Every structure is written in C-alpha cells, then in structure tokens.
Short mmCIF file of C-alpha atoms in Angstrom, two decimals:
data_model
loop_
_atom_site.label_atom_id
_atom_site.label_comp_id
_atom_site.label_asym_id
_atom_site.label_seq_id
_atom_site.Cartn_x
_atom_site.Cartn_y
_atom_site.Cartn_z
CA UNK A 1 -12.92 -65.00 -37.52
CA UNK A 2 -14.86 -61.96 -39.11
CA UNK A 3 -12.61 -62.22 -42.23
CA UNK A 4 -11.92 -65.61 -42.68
CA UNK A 5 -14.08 -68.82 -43.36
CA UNK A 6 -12.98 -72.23 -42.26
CA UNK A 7 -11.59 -74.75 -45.34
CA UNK A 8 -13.53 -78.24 -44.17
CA UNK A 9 -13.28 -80.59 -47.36
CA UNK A 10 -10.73 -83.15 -47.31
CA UNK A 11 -10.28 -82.04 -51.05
CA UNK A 12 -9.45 -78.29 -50.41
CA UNK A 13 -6.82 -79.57 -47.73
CA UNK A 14 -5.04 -81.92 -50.34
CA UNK A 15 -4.97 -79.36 -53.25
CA UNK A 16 -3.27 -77.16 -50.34
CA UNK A 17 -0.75 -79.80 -49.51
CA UNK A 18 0.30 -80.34 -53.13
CA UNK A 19 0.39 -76.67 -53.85
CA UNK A 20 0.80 -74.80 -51.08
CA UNK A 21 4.25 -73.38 -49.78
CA UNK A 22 4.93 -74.59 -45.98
CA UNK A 23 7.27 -73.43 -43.56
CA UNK A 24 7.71 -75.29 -40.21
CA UNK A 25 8.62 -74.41 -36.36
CA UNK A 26 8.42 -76.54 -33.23
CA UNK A 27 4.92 -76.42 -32.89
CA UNK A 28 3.25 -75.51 -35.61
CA UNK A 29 3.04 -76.19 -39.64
CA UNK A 30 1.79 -74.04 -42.34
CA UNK A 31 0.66 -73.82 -46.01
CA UNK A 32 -0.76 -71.61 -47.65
CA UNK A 33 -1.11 -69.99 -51.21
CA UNK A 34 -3.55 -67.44 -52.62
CA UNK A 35 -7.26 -68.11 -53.47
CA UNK A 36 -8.15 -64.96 -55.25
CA UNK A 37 -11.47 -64.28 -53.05
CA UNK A 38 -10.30 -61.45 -51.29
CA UNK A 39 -10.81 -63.64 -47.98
CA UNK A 40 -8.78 -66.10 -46.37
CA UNK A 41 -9.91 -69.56 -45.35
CA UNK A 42 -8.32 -71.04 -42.67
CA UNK A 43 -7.98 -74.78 -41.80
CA UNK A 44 -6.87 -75.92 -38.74
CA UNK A 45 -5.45 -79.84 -38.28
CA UNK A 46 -4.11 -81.69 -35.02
CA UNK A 47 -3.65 -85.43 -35.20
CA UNK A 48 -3.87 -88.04 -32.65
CA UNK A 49 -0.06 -87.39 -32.11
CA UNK A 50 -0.98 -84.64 -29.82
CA UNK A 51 -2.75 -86.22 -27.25
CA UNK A 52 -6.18 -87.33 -26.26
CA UNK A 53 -8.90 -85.49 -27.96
CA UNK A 54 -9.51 -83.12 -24.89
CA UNK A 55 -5.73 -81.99 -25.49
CA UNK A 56 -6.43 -81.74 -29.39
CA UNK A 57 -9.50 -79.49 -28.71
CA UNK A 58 -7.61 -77.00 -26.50
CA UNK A 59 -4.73 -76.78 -29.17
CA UNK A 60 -7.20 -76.35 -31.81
CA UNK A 61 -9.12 -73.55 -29.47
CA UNK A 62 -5.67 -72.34 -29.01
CA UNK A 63 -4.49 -71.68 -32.81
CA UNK A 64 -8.07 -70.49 -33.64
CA UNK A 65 -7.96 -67.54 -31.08
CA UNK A 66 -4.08 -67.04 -31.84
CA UNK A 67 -5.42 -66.34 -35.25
CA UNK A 68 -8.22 -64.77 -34.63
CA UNK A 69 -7.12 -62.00 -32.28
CA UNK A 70 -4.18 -61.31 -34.95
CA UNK A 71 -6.11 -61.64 -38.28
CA UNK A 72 -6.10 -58.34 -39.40
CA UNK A 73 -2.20 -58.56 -39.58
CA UNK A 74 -2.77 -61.23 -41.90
CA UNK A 75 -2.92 -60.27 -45.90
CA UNK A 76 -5.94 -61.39 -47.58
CA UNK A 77 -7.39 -63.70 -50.14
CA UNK A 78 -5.03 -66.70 -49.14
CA UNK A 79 -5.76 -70.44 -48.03
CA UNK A 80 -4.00 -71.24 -45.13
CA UNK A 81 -3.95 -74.73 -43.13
CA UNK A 82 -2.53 -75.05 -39.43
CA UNK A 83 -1.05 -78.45 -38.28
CA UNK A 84 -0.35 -78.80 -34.51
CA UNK A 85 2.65 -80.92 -34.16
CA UNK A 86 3.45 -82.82 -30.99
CA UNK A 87 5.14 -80.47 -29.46
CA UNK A 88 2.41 -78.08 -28.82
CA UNK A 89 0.93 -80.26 -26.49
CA UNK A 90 0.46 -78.09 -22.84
CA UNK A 91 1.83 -74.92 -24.48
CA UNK A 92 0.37 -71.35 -23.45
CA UNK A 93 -1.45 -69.30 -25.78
CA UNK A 94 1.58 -66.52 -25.66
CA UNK A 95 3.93 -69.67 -27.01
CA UNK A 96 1.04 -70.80 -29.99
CA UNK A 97 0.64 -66.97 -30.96
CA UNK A 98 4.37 -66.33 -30.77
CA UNK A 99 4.56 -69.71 -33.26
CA UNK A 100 1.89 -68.64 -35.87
CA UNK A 101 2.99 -64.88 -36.10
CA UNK A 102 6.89 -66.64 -36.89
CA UNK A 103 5.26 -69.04 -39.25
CA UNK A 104 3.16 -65.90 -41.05
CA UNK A 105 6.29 -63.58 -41.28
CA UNK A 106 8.32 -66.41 -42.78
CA UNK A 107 5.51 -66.49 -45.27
CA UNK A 108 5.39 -62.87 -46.08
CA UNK A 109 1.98 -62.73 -45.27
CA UNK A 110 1.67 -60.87 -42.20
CA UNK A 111 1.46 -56.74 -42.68
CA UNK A 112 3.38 -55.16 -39.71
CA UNK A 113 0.92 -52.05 -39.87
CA UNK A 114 -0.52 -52.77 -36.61
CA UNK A 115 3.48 -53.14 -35.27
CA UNK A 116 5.22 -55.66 -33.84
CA UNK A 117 5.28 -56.21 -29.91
CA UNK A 118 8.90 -55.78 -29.67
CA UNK A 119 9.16 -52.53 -31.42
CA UNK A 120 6.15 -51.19 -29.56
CA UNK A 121 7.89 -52.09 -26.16
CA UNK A 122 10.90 -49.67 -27.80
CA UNK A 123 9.20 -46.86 -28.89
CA UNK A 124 7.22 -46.79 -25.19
CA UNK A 125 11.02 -46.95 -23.74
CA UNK A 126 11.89 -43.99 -25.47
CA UNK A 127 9.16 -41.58 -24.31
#
C-alpha cells in the first residue's frame, strides 16, 4: 500500500466505529471518516464468523490486494476499516474488488479519474 499505512490499535478502530460513517454490502463493511494527514490508514477486520483462520487469512489477503491495486482511486487523508462478513467466505478476488469499489463509491470517496471498467468497455465498443 504505497499510500496508505495500516490502523493496528484497538483504540483507533473504536474511535472509527463511534465516528465513522459505514455503509454495508453482502460481503463487506466499511467506515471511514477523514484524518487530516493527507494519507489514508487502512484497517482490515475478519472475525471467526468467516471460517477457520486459513479462510480469514485469504479474505484478509484478498481485501488488502483489492485495495491495494485500486488505491489511487481512493481520495486521501481518510481512516478507513474493512470488516469481512460471512459471506465472503470462498469468494474470488473479482467479487471482493467489485464489493470494496461499491462500498467506496457509496462513500464518495473513490475519484473516477482512472474510469470505471464499465465505461472503459464502452468507449473501446465504440472505436
């Protein structure tokens, strides 16, 4: 993540959590609000309602490249934490990465300027 750092303390994750907007989908949760560091820090939670910790670790490893590959769409100096619900147990990485980029456009924090996949698909249709 060459613009982010990870958020680690329990007490940055609860200040989040009280004060933090959150919008859901079926696999994924997210909060975030701004930080004013001109970074983002990025958490990333998945509980024991997932699966066994091999099936946590790929759904973390998941979320983390999702976001990582698509940062730069991201606006910056925000905290933002990830929870894995149960249902992204055994998805692909197209289906996680589909989930965060909903969750970050229902935020408003995702900048189109790179373009969305759908609308490049178009524009290559019409040459």
């Amino acid at each position: 993540m060459k613009f982010s750092e990870s958020l680690k303390k329990n007490h940055d994750f609860q200040y989040i959590y009280k004060k933090g907007k959150s919008f859901a989908n079926k696999y994924l949760i997210m909060y975030q609000m701004e930080n004013n560091l001109g970074k983002n820090r990025v958490g990333i939670s998945v509980s024991k309602k997932v699966g066994n910790s091999i099936v946590r670790h790929r759904v973390t490893r998941l979320i983390r490249e999702s976001y990582r590959l698509q940062e730069g769409r991201f606006q910056c100096g925000l905290d933002i934490i990830i929870i894995a619900r149960a249902g992204a147990k055994g998805k692909t990485y197209q289906e996680i990465e589909s989930a965060l980029l909903h969750l970050g456009k229902l935020h408003n924090i995702i900048d189109d300027i790179n373009g969305d996949i759908s609308s490049e698909k178009n524009i290559n249709r019409n040459d």
